[in-house]
Amino acid sequence: MNYYVLSLFPEIIENSLNASITGRAIEKEIITLTSVDIRDFSDNKHMKVDDYPYGGGAGLVIKPTCVYDAYLHTLSLIKNQKKPRVVYMTPQGSVFNQKKAADFAKEEDLIILCGHYEGIDERVLETIVTDYVSIGDYVLTGGEIASVIVMDAVSRLVPGVLGNSESAFTDTFSDGLLEYPQYTRPEEFLGMKVPEVLRSGHHGNVEKWRHEQKLIRTRKNRPDLYEKYIMLHPEEELKD
Ligand code: 6GU
């Protein structure tokens, strides 16, 4: 998986992705990250990339020329014949989820475009963007952190990025339920004991307890997901 991220703050993206599991995947060249600084494609001596909005109003708008030139430069770096998808990070997009992460993980190259403070001229978006993606119903100062979230979720689905012990956790959400609670030593912490069943050594009872915990948690924290799950598995509906 090769990511090409166009933004005005490449350091936010590099600092985040070069750490931890994604950082190790970059070192191993299972994924690559190329950040493209839109400011490098400014067409004036002050390195300005934005200008006043036509029609007036607050804030500035990123010029289409800078973004388009950054995009053409990015295409020139990509060997693949196929034109890559271009993901624009925006609260106006459709909300990112595990299904979209799996869809993006199938791509060989992904171009991700991030705005900051302000919008980007609509004409260049119409020309290059294939996917408009938001990460949720709140407003961030820019798309950089949102793009890191998308790349993190996509990267862990790329074969070889997770080690064996980590891939055990791949199926969170894959069955539509939240995960069960985990415990480790000590057996007693601040007067709280690890649930007896987990220390019983009875594998069947452990599985049953964990599944029930998933249902309890999902009903409490995500009633929307619980309703969906129960529609498909009515026999598992919790009694109380
Ligand atoms: Cl993708 N960008 C910004 N600026 N704010 C957001 C977002 C993206 N997703 C949710 N809020």
PDB file of C-alpha atoms and ligand atoms in Angstrom:
ATOM      1  CA  MET A   1       0.000   0.000   0.000  1.00  0.00           C
ATOM      2  CA  ASN A   2       1.426   3.335  -1.060  1.00  0.00           C
ATOM      3  CA  TYR A   3      -0.061   6.472   0.496  1.00  0.00           C
ATOM      4  CA  TYR A   4       0.459   9.891  -1.071  1.00  0.00           C
ATOM      5  CA  VAL A   5      -0.827  12.632   1.203  1.00  0.00           C
ATOM      6  CA  LEU A   6      -1.282  16.170  -0.096  1.00  0.00           C
ATOM      7  CA  SER A   7      -1.510  18.732   2.714  1.00  0.00           C
ATOM      8  CA  LEU A   8      -0.166  21.984   4.156  1.00  0.00           C
ATOM      9  CA  PHE A   9       1.116  20.233   7.319  1.00  0.00           C
ATOM     10  CA  PRO A  10       3.020  17.105   6.274  1.00  0.00           C
ATOM     11  CA  GLU A  11       4.747  16.928   9.683  1.00  0.00           C
ATOM     12  CA  ILE A  12       1.458  16.069  11.436  1.00  0.00           C
ATOM     13  CA  ILE A  13       1.055  13.077   9.152  1.00  0.00           C
ATOM     14  CA  GLU A  14       4.672  11.918   9.210  1.00  0.00           C
ATOM     15  CA  ASN A  15       5.019  12.201  12.998  1.00  0.00           C
ATOM     16  CA  SER A  16       1.884  10.132  13.552  1.00  0.00           C
ATOM     17  CA  LEU A  17       2.330   7.418  10.946  1.00  0.00           C
ATOM     18  CA  ASN A  18       6.053   6.869  11.556  1.00  0.00           C
ATOM     19  CA  ALA A  19       5.346   5.645  15.111  1.00  0.00           C
ATOM     20  CA  SER A  20       4.200   2.297  16.500  1.00  0.00           C
ATOM     21  CA  ILE A  21       2.716  -0.401  14.246  1.00  0.00           C
ATOM     22  CA  THR A  22       2.386   1.776  11.139  1.00  0.00           C
ATOM     23  CA  GLY A  23       5.960   3.011  11.689  1.00  0.00           C
ATOM     24  CA  ARG A  24       7.223  -0.572  11.745  1.00  0.00           C
ATOM     25  CA  ALA A  25       5.246  -1.331   8.554  1.00  0.00           C
ATOM     26  CA  ILE A  26       6.861   1.692   6.867  1.00  0.00           C
ATOM     27  CA  GLU A  27      10.336   0.510   7.952  1.00  0.00           C
ATOM     28  CA  LYS A  28       9.578  -2.931   6.532  1.00  0.00           C
ATOM     29  CA  GLU A  29       8.265  -1.233   3.345  1.00  0.00           C
ATOM     30  CA  ILE A  30       4.939  -3.053   3.564  1.00  0.00           C
ATOM     31  CA  ILE A  31       3.426   0.422   3.352  1.00  0.00           C
ATOM     32  CA  THR A  32       5.004   3.629   2.056  1.00  0.00           C
ATOM     33  CA  LEU A  33       4.147   7.212   2.926  1.00  0.00           C
ATOM     34  CA  THR A  34       4.945  10.058   0.550  1.00  0.00           C
ATOM     35  CA  SER A  35       3.861  13.459   1.808  1.00  0.00           C
ATOM     36  CA  VAL A  36       3.402  16.206  -0.719  1.00  0.00           C
ATOM     37  CA  ASP A  37       3.429  19.770   0.647  1.00  0.00           C
ATOM     38  CA  ILE A  38       0.838  21.794  -1.284  1.00  0.00           C
ATOM     39  CA  ARG A  39       2.804  24.954  -0.441  1.00  0.00           C
ATOM     40  CA  ASP A  40       5.633  23.719  -2.688  1.00  0.00           C
ATOM     41  CA  PHE A  41       3.218  24.221  -5.591  1.00  0.00           C
ATOM     42  CA  SER A  42       2.371  27.840  -4.837  1.00  0.00           C
ATOM     43  CA  ASP A  43       2.591  30.002  -7.947  1.00  0.00           C
ATOM     44  CA  ASN A  44       3.741  33.234  -6.266  1.00  0.00           C
ATOM     45  CA  LYS A  45       6.858  34.448  -4.505  1.00  0.00           C
ATOM     46  CA  HIS A  46       5.166  34.710  -1.087  1.00  0.00           C
ATOM     47  CA  MET A  47       4.350  30.975  -1.206  1.00  0.00           C
ATOM     48  CA  LYS A  48       0.666  31.841  -0.722  1.00  0.00           C
ATOM     49  CA  VAL A  49      -1.722  28.969  -1.417  1.00  0.00           C
ATOM     50  CA  ASP A  50      -5.055  30.588  -0.527  1.00  0.00           C
ATOM     51  CA  ASP A  51      -7.147  33.576  -1.525  1.00  0.00           C
ATOM     52  CA  TYR A  52     -10.419  35.360  -0.714  1.00  0.00           C
ATOM     53  CA  PRO A  53     -13.660  33.533  -1.468  1.00  0.00           C
ATOM     54  CA  TYR A  54     -15.699  34.744  -4.427  1.00  0.00           C
ATOM     55  CA  GLY A  55     -19.005  36.051  -3.071  1.00  0.00           C
ATOM     56  CA  GLY A  56     -17.385  37.116   0.213  1.00  0.00           C
ATOM     57  CA  GLY A  57     -17.548  35.520   3.642  1.00  0.00           C
ATOM     58  CA  ALA A  58     -15.106  34.532   6.344  1.00  0.00           C
ATOM     59  CA  GLY A  59     -11.847  32.682   5.797  1.00  0.00           C
ATOM     60  CA  LEU A  60      -9.763  31.893   2.770  1.00  0.00           C
ATOM     61  CA  VAL A  61     -10.000  29.218   0.120  1.00  0.00           C
ATOM     62  CA  ILE A  62      -7.112  27.068  -1.129  1.00  0.00           C
ATOM     63  CA  LYS A  63      -6.409  27.829  -4.778  1.00  0.00           C
ATOM     64  CA  PRO A  64      -7.240  25.117  -7.321  1.00  0.00           C
ATOM     65  CA  THR A  65      -3.964  25.633  -9.194  1.00  0.00           C
ATOM     66  CA  CYS A  66      -1.723  24.652  -6.232  1.00  0.00           C
ATOM     67  CA  VAL A  67      -3.744  21.534  -5.485  1.00  0.00           C
ATOM     68  CA  TYR A  68      -3.874  20.499  -9.133  1.00  0.00           C
ATOM     69  CA  ASP A  69      -0.123  20.958  -9.590  1.00  0.00           C
ATOM     70  CA  ALA A  70       0.530  18.955  -6.399  1.00  0.00           C
ATOM     71  CA  TYR A  71      -1.768  16.246  -7.798  1.00  0.00           C
ATOM     72  CA  LEU A  72      -0.013  16.132 -11.193  1.00  0.00           C
ATOM     73  CA  HIS A  73       3.335  15.906  -9.417  1.00  0.00           C
ATOM     74  CA  THR A  74       1.982  13.013  -7.315  1.00  0.00           C
ATOM     75  CA  LEU A  75       0.746  11.151 -10.406  1.00  0.00           C
ATOM     76  CA  SER A  76       4.224  11.477 -11.901  1.00  0.00           C
ATOM     77  CA  LEU A  77       5.608   9.577  -8.851  1.00  0.00           C
ATOM     78  CA  ILE A  78       3.245   6.631  -9.357  1.00  0.00           C
ATOM     79  CA  LYS A  79       4.362   3.830 -11.666  1.00  0.00           C
ATOM     80  CA  ASN A  80       0.993   2.039 -11.767  1.00  0.00           C
ATOM     81  CA  GLN A  81      -0.988   2.318 -15.040  1.00  0.00           C
ATOM     82  CA  LYS A  82      -4.305   2.575 -13.182  1.00  0.00           C
ATOM     83  CA  LYS A  83      -5.315   6.055 -11.925  1.00  0.00           C
ATOM     84  CA  PRO A  84      -5.413   5.912  -8.122  1.00  0.00           C
ATOM     85  CA  ARG A  85      -8.420   6.879  -6.040  1.00  0.00           C
ATOM     86  CA  VAL A  86      -8.220  10.381  -4.555  1.00  0.00           C
ATOM     87  CA  VAL A  87      -9.735  10.671  -1.078  1.00  0.00           C
ATOM     88  CA  TYR A  88     -10.633  14.175   0.121  1.00  0.00           C
ATOM     89  CA  MET A  89     -10.868  14.466   3.911  1.00  0.00           C
ATOM     90  CA  THR A  90     -13.865  16.682   4.689  1.00  0.00           C
ATOM     91  CA  PRO A  91     -16.698  16.853   7.248  1.00  0.00           C
ATOM     92  CA  GLN A  92     -18.946  17.061   4.137  1.00  0.00           C
ATOM     93  CA  GLY A  93     -17.971  13.523   3.130  1.00  0.00           C
ATOM     94  CA  SER A  94     -19.626  10.197   3.903  1.00  0.00           C
ATOM     95  CA  VAL A  95     -18.664   8.769   7.289  1.00  0.00           C
ATOM     96  CA  PHE A  96     -15.689   6.412   7.413  1.00  0.00           C
ATOM     97  CA  ASN A  97     -16.236   2.930   8.846  1.00  0.00           C
ATOM     98  CA  GLN A  98     -14.668  -0.548   8.903  1.00  0.00           C
ATOM     99  CA  LYS A  99     -16.274  -1.470   5.560  1.00  0.00           C
ATOM    100  CA  LYS A 100     -14.671   1.561   3.858  1.00  0.00           C
ATOM    101  CA  ALA A 101     -11.340   0.703   5.496  1.00  0.00           C
ATOM    102  CA  ALA A 102     -11.524  -2.798   3.980  1.00  0.00           C
ATOM    103  CA  ASP A 103     -12.437  -1.303   0.594  1.00  0.00           C
ATOM    104  CA  PHE A 104      -9.448   1.101   0.626  1.00  0.00           C
ATOM    105  CA  ALA A 105      -7.122  -1.683   1.806  1.00  0.00           C
ATOM    106  CA  LYS A 106      -7.602  -3.408  -1.587  1.00  0.00           C
ATOM    107  CA  GLU A 107      -5.951  -0.495  -3.418  1.00  0.00           C
ATOM    108  CA  GLU A 108      -2.273  -0.428  -4.306  1.00  0.00           C
ATOM    109  CA  ASP A 109      -2.007   3.381  -4.263  1.00  0.00           C
ATOM    110  CA  LEU A 110      -4.154   5.933  -2.442  1.00  0.00           C
ATOM    111  CA  ILE A 111      -3.923   9.690  -2.833  1.00  0.00           C
ATOM    112  CA  ILE A 112      -5.313  11.533   0.198  1.00  0.00           C
ATOM    113  CA  LEU A 113      -6.032  15.254   0.063  1.00  0.00           C
ATOM    114  CA  CYS A 114      -6.261  17.320   3.261  1.00  0.00           C
ATOM    115  CA  GLY A 115      -7.453  20.900   3.640  1.00  0.00           C
ATOM    116  CA  HIS A 116      -6.722  23.057   6.670  1.00  0.00           C
ATOM    117  CA  TYR A 117      -8.853  25.836   8.271  1.00  0.00           C
ATOM    118  CA  GLU A 118     -10.488  26.582   4.991  1.00  0.00           C
ATOM    119  CA  GLY A 119     -11.991  24.841   2.040  1.00  0.00           C
ATOM    120  CA  ILE A 120     -10.511  24.004  -1.327  1.00  0.00           C
ATOM    121  CA  ASP A 121     -11.807  25.500  -4.590  1.00  0.00           C
ATOM    122  CA  GLU A 122     -14.651  23.248  -5.768  1.00  0.00           C
ATOM    123  CA  ARG A 123     -13.413  22.997  -9.365  1.00  0.00           C
ATOM    124  CA  VAL A 124     -10.243  21.093  -8.551  1.00  0.00           C
ATOM    125  CA  LEU A 125     -12.190  18.793  -6.209  1.00  0.00           C
ATOM    126  CA  GLU A 126     -14.664  18.029  -9.035  1.00  0.00           C
ATOM    127  CA  THR A 127     -11.721  17.266 -11.297  1.00  0.00           C
ATOM    128  CA  ILE A 128      -9.618  14.943  -9.129  1.00  0.00           C
ATOM    129  CA  VAL A 129     -11.556  13.621  -6.094  1.00  0.00           C
ATOM    130  CA  THR A 130     -13.110  10.127  -6.237  1.00  0.00           C
ATOM    131  CA  ASP A 131     -14.100   9.710  -2.534  1.00  0.00           C
ATOM    132  CA  TYR A 132     -15.267  12.334  -0.008  1.00  0.00           C
ATOM    133  CA  VAL A 133     -14.588  11.021   3.503  1.00  0.00           C
ATOM    134  CA  SER A 134     -15.457  12.365   6.965  1.00  0.00           C
ATOM    135  CA  ILE A 135     -14.446  10.631  10.207  1.00  0.00           C
ATOM    136  CA  GLY A 136     -17.523  11.686  12.197  1.00  0.00           C
ATOM    137  CA  ASP A 137     -19.969  14.403  13.128  1.00  0.00           C
ATOM    138  CA  TYR A 138     -17.673  17.034  14.591  1.00  0.00           C
ATOM    139  CA  VAL A 139     -15.392  19.641  13.025  1.00  0.00           C
ATOM    140  CA  LEU A 140     -11.586  19.472  13.106  1.00  0.00           C
ATOM    141  CA  THR A 141      -9.224  22.312  12.196  1.00  0.00           C
ATOM    142  CA  GLY A 142      -7.939  20.266   9.276  1.00  0.00           C
ATOM    143  CA  GLY A 143      -8.042  16.958   7.479  1.00  0.00           C
ATOM    144  CA  GLU A 144      -4.521  15.852   8.507  1.00  0.00           C
ATOM    145  CA  ILE A 145      -5.445  14.034  11.717  1.00  0.00           C
ATOM    146  CA  ALA A 146      -8.497  12.568  10.004  1.00  0.00           C
ATOM    147  CA  SER A 147      -6.257  11.221   7.233  1.00  0.00           C
ATOM    148  CA  VAL A 148      -3.981   9.602   9.831  1.00  0.00           C
ATOM    149  CA  ILE A 149      -7.020   7.849  11.319  1.00  0.00           C
ATOM    150  CA  VAL A 150      -8.046   6.548   7.906  1.00  0.00           C
ATOM    151  CA  MET A 151      -4.501   5.358   7.085  1.00  0.00           C
ATOM    152  CA  ASP A 152      -4.173   3.665  10.485  1.00  0.00           C
ATOM    153  CA  ALA A 153      -7.435   1.760  10.079  1.00  0.00           C
ATOM    154  CA  VAL A 154      -6.577   0.798   6.472  1.00  0.00           C
ATOM    155  CA  SER A 155      -2.963  -0.186   7.234  1.00  0.00           C
ATOM    156  CA  ARG A 156      -3.855  -2.767   9.877  1.00  0.00           C
ATOM    157  CA  LEU A 157      -5.868  -4.593   7.193  1.00  0.00           C
ATOM    158  CA  VAL A 158      -2.901  -4.761   4.810  1.00  0.00           C
ATOM    159  CA  PRO A 159      -1.338  -8.260   4.954  1.00  0.00           C
ATOM    160  CA  GLY A 160       1.883  -8.316   7.021  1.00  0.00           C
ATOM    161  CA  VAL A 161       1.253  -5.074   8.930  1.00  0.00           C
ATOM    162  CA  LEU A 162      -0.027  -6.788  12.085  1.00  0.00           C
ATOM    163  CA  GLY A 163       1.993  -9.504  13.793  1.00  0.00           C
ATOM    164  CA  ASN A 164       0.346 -12.789  14.771  1.00  0.00           C
ATOM    165  CA  SER A 165      -0.467 -11.702  18.335  1.00  0.00           C
ATOM    166  CA  GLU A 166      -1.986  -8.446  17.077  1.00  0.00           C
ATOM    167  CA  SER A 167      -4.093  -9.952  14.315  1.00  0.00           C
ATOM    168  CA  ALA A 168      -6.188 -11.737  16.949  1.00  0.00           C
ATOM    169  CA  PHE A 169      -7.951  -8.422  17.351  1.00  0.00           C
ATOM    170  CA  THR A 170      -8.768  -8.010  13.680  1.00  0.00           C
ATOM    171  CA  ASP A 171     -12.336  -9.154  14.148  1.00  0.00           C
ATOM    172  CA  THR A 172     -13.539  -6.302  16.360  1.00  0.00           C
ATOM    173  CA  PHE A 173     -16.687  -5.210  14.505  1.00  0.00           C
ATOM    174  CA  SER A 174     -16.415  -8.028  11.990  1.00  0.00           C
ATOM    175  CA  ASP A 175     -19.307  -9.768  13.789  1.00  0.00           C
ATOM    176  CA  GLY A 176     -21.028  -6.408  14.416  1.00  0.00           C
ATOM    177  CA  LEU A 177     -20.467  -6.490  18.195  1.00  0.00           C
ATOM    178  CA  LEU A 178     -18.095  -4.643  20.529  1.00  0.00           C
ATOM    179  CA  GLU A 179     -15.252  -6.574  22.190  1.00  0.00           C
ATOM    180  CA  TYR A 180     -15.478  -8.295  25.601  1.00  0.00           C
ATOM    181  CA  PRO A 181     -13.495  -6.963  28.619  1.00  0.00           C
ATOM    182  CA  GLN A 182      -9.913  -8.188  29.177  1.00  0.00           C
ATOM    183  CA  TYR A 183      -8.064  -8.927  32.421  1.00  0.00           C
ATOM    184  CA  THR A 184      -4.473  -9.730  33.370  1.00  0.00           C
ATOM    185  CA  ARG A 185      -2.553 -10.120  36.637  1.00  0.00           C
ATOM    186  CA  PRO A 186      -2.856  -9.307  39.489  1.00  0.00           C
ATOM    187  CA  GLU A 187      -5.857 -11.466  40.313  1.00  0.00           C
ATOM    188  CA  GLU A 188      -7.108  -8.733  42.666  1.00  0.00           C
ATOM    189  CA  PHE A 189      -6.764  -4.987  41.960  1.00  0.00           C
ATOM    190  CA  LEU A 190      -8.157  -2.257  44.300  1.00  0.00           C
ATOM    191  CA  GLY A 191     -10.404  -4.925  45.801  1.00  0.00           C
ATOM    192  CA  MET A 192     -11.758  -5.985  42.400  1.00  0.00           C
ATOM    193  CA  LYS A 193     -11.400  -9.660  41.476  1.00  0.00           C
ATOM    194  CA  VAL A 194     -10.954 -11.050  37.970  1.00  0.00           C
ATOM    195  CA  PRO A 195     -14.252 -12.782  37.043  1.00  0.00           C
ATOM    196  CA  GLU A 196     -14.202 -16.354  38.368  1.00  0.00           C
ATOM    197  CA  VAL A 197     -15.121 -17.944  35.027  1.00  0.00           C
ATOM    198  CA  LEU A 198     -11.906 -16.653  33.401  1.00  0.00           C
ATOM    199  CA  ARG A 199      -9.828 -18.493  36.019  1.00  0.00           C
ATOM    200  CA  SER A 200     -11.895 -21.684  35.838  1.00  0.00           C
ATOM    201  CA  GLY A 201      -9.991 -23.137  32.900  1.00  0.00           C
ATOM    202  CA  HIS A 202     -13.328 -24.181  31.361  1.00  0.00           C
ATOM    203  CA  HIS A 203     -12.884 -23.046  27.776  1.00  0.00           C
ATOM    204  CA  GLY A 204     -16.565 -23.464  26.831  1.00  0.00           C
ATOM    205  CA  ASN A 205     -17.781 -21.362  29.751  1.00  0.00           C
ATOM    206  CA  VAL A 206     -15.165 -18.693  28.990  1.00  0.00           C
ATOM    207  CA  GLU A 207     -16.391 -18.440  25.385  1.00  0.00           C
ATOM    208  CA  LYS A 208     -20.016 -18.261  26.517  1.00  0.00           C
ATOM    209  CA  TRP A 209     -19.240 -15.554  29.107  1.00  0.00           C
ATOM    210  CA  ARG A 210     -17.243 -13.479  26.618  1.00  0.00           C
ATOM    211  CA  HIS A 211     -19.989 -13.620  24.015  1.00  0.00           C
ATOM    212  CA  GLU A 212     -22.552 -12.533  26.609  1.00  0.00           C
ATOM    213  CA  GLN A 213     -20.279  -9.649  27.676  1.00  0.00           C
ATOM    214  CA  LYS A 214     -20.088  -8.518  24.046  1.00  0.00           C
ATOM    215  CA  LEU A 215     -23.886  -8.443  23.849  1.00  0.00           C
ATOM    216  CA  ILE A 216     -24.205  -6.574  27.192  1.00  0.00           C
ATOM    217  CA  ARG A 217     -21.609  -3.995  26.174  1.00  0.00           C
ATOM    218  CA  THR A 218     -23.013  -3.466  22.727  1.00  0.00           C
ATOM    219  CA  ARG A 219     -26.557  -3.010  24.057  1.00  0.00           C
ATOM    220  CA  LYS A 220     -25.308  -0.476  26.631  1.00  0.00           C
ATOM    221  CA  ASN A 221     -22.863   1.561  24.499  1.00  0.00           C
ATOM    222  CA  ARG A 222     -24.134   1.034  20.958  1.00  0.00           C
ATOM    223  CA  PRO A 223     -27.859   0.251  20.974  1.00  0.00           C
ATOM    224  CA  ASP A 224     -27.873   0.871  17.198  1.00  0.00           C
ATOM    225  CA  LEU A 225     -25.404  -1.996  16.613  1.00  0.00           C
ATOM    226  CA  TYR A 226     -27.217  -4.217  19.126  1.00  0.00           C
ATOM    227  CA  GLU A 227     -30.571  -3.809  17.313  1.00  0.00           C
ATOM    228  CA  LYS A 228     -28.927  -4.668  13.991  1.00  0.00           C
ATOM    229  CA  TYR A 229     -27.271  -7.761  15.460  1.00  0.00           C
ATOM    230  CA  ILE A 230     -30.458  -9.026  17.136  1.00  0.00           C
ATOM    231  CA  MET A 231     -32.364  -8.696  13.859  1.00  0.00           C
ATOM    232  CA  LEU A 232     -29.919 -11.262  12.420  1.00  0.00           C
ATOM    233  CA  HIS A 233     -29.663 -13.411  15.596  1.00  0.00           C
ATOM    234  CA  PRO A 234     -33.033 -13.050  17.421  1.00  0.00           C
ATOM    235  CA  GLU A 235     -32.304 -16.120  19.604  1.00  0.00           C
ATOM    236  CA  GLU A 236     -29.421 -14.252  21.251  1.00  0.00           C
ATOM    237  CA  GLU A 237     -31.496 -11.331  22.594  1.00  0.00           C
ATOM    238  CA  LEU A 238     -30.591 -10.591  26.240  1.00  0.00           C
ATOM    239  CA  LYS A 239     -33.387 -11.437  28.672  1.00  0.00           C
ATOM    240  CA  ASP A 240     -33.027  -8.641  31.292  1.00  0.00           C
TER     241      ASP A 240
HETATM  242 CL1  6GU B   1     -12.213  14.524   7.334  1.00  0.00          CL
HETATM  243  N1  6GU B   1     -11.948  16.981   8.262  1.00  0.00           N
HETATM  244  C1  6GU B   1     -12.255  17.965   9.113  1.00  0.00           C
HETATM  245  N2  6GU B   1     -11.662  19.146   8.997  1.00  0.00           N
HETATM  246  N3  6GU B   1     -13.124  17.820  10.104  1.00  0.00           N
HETATM  247  C2  6GU B   1     -13.696  16.619  10.224  1.00  0.00           C
HETATM  248  C3  6GU B   1     -13.431  15.559   9.367  1.00  0.00           C
HETATM  249  C4  6GU B   1     -12.536  15.771   8.377  1.00  0.00           C
HETATM  250  N4  6GU B   1     -14.172  14.507   9.741  1.00  0.00           N
HETATM  251  C5  6GU B   1     -14.873  14.916  10.781  1.00  0.00           C
HETATM  252  N5  6GU B   1     -14.604  16.192  11.083  1.00  0.00           N
END
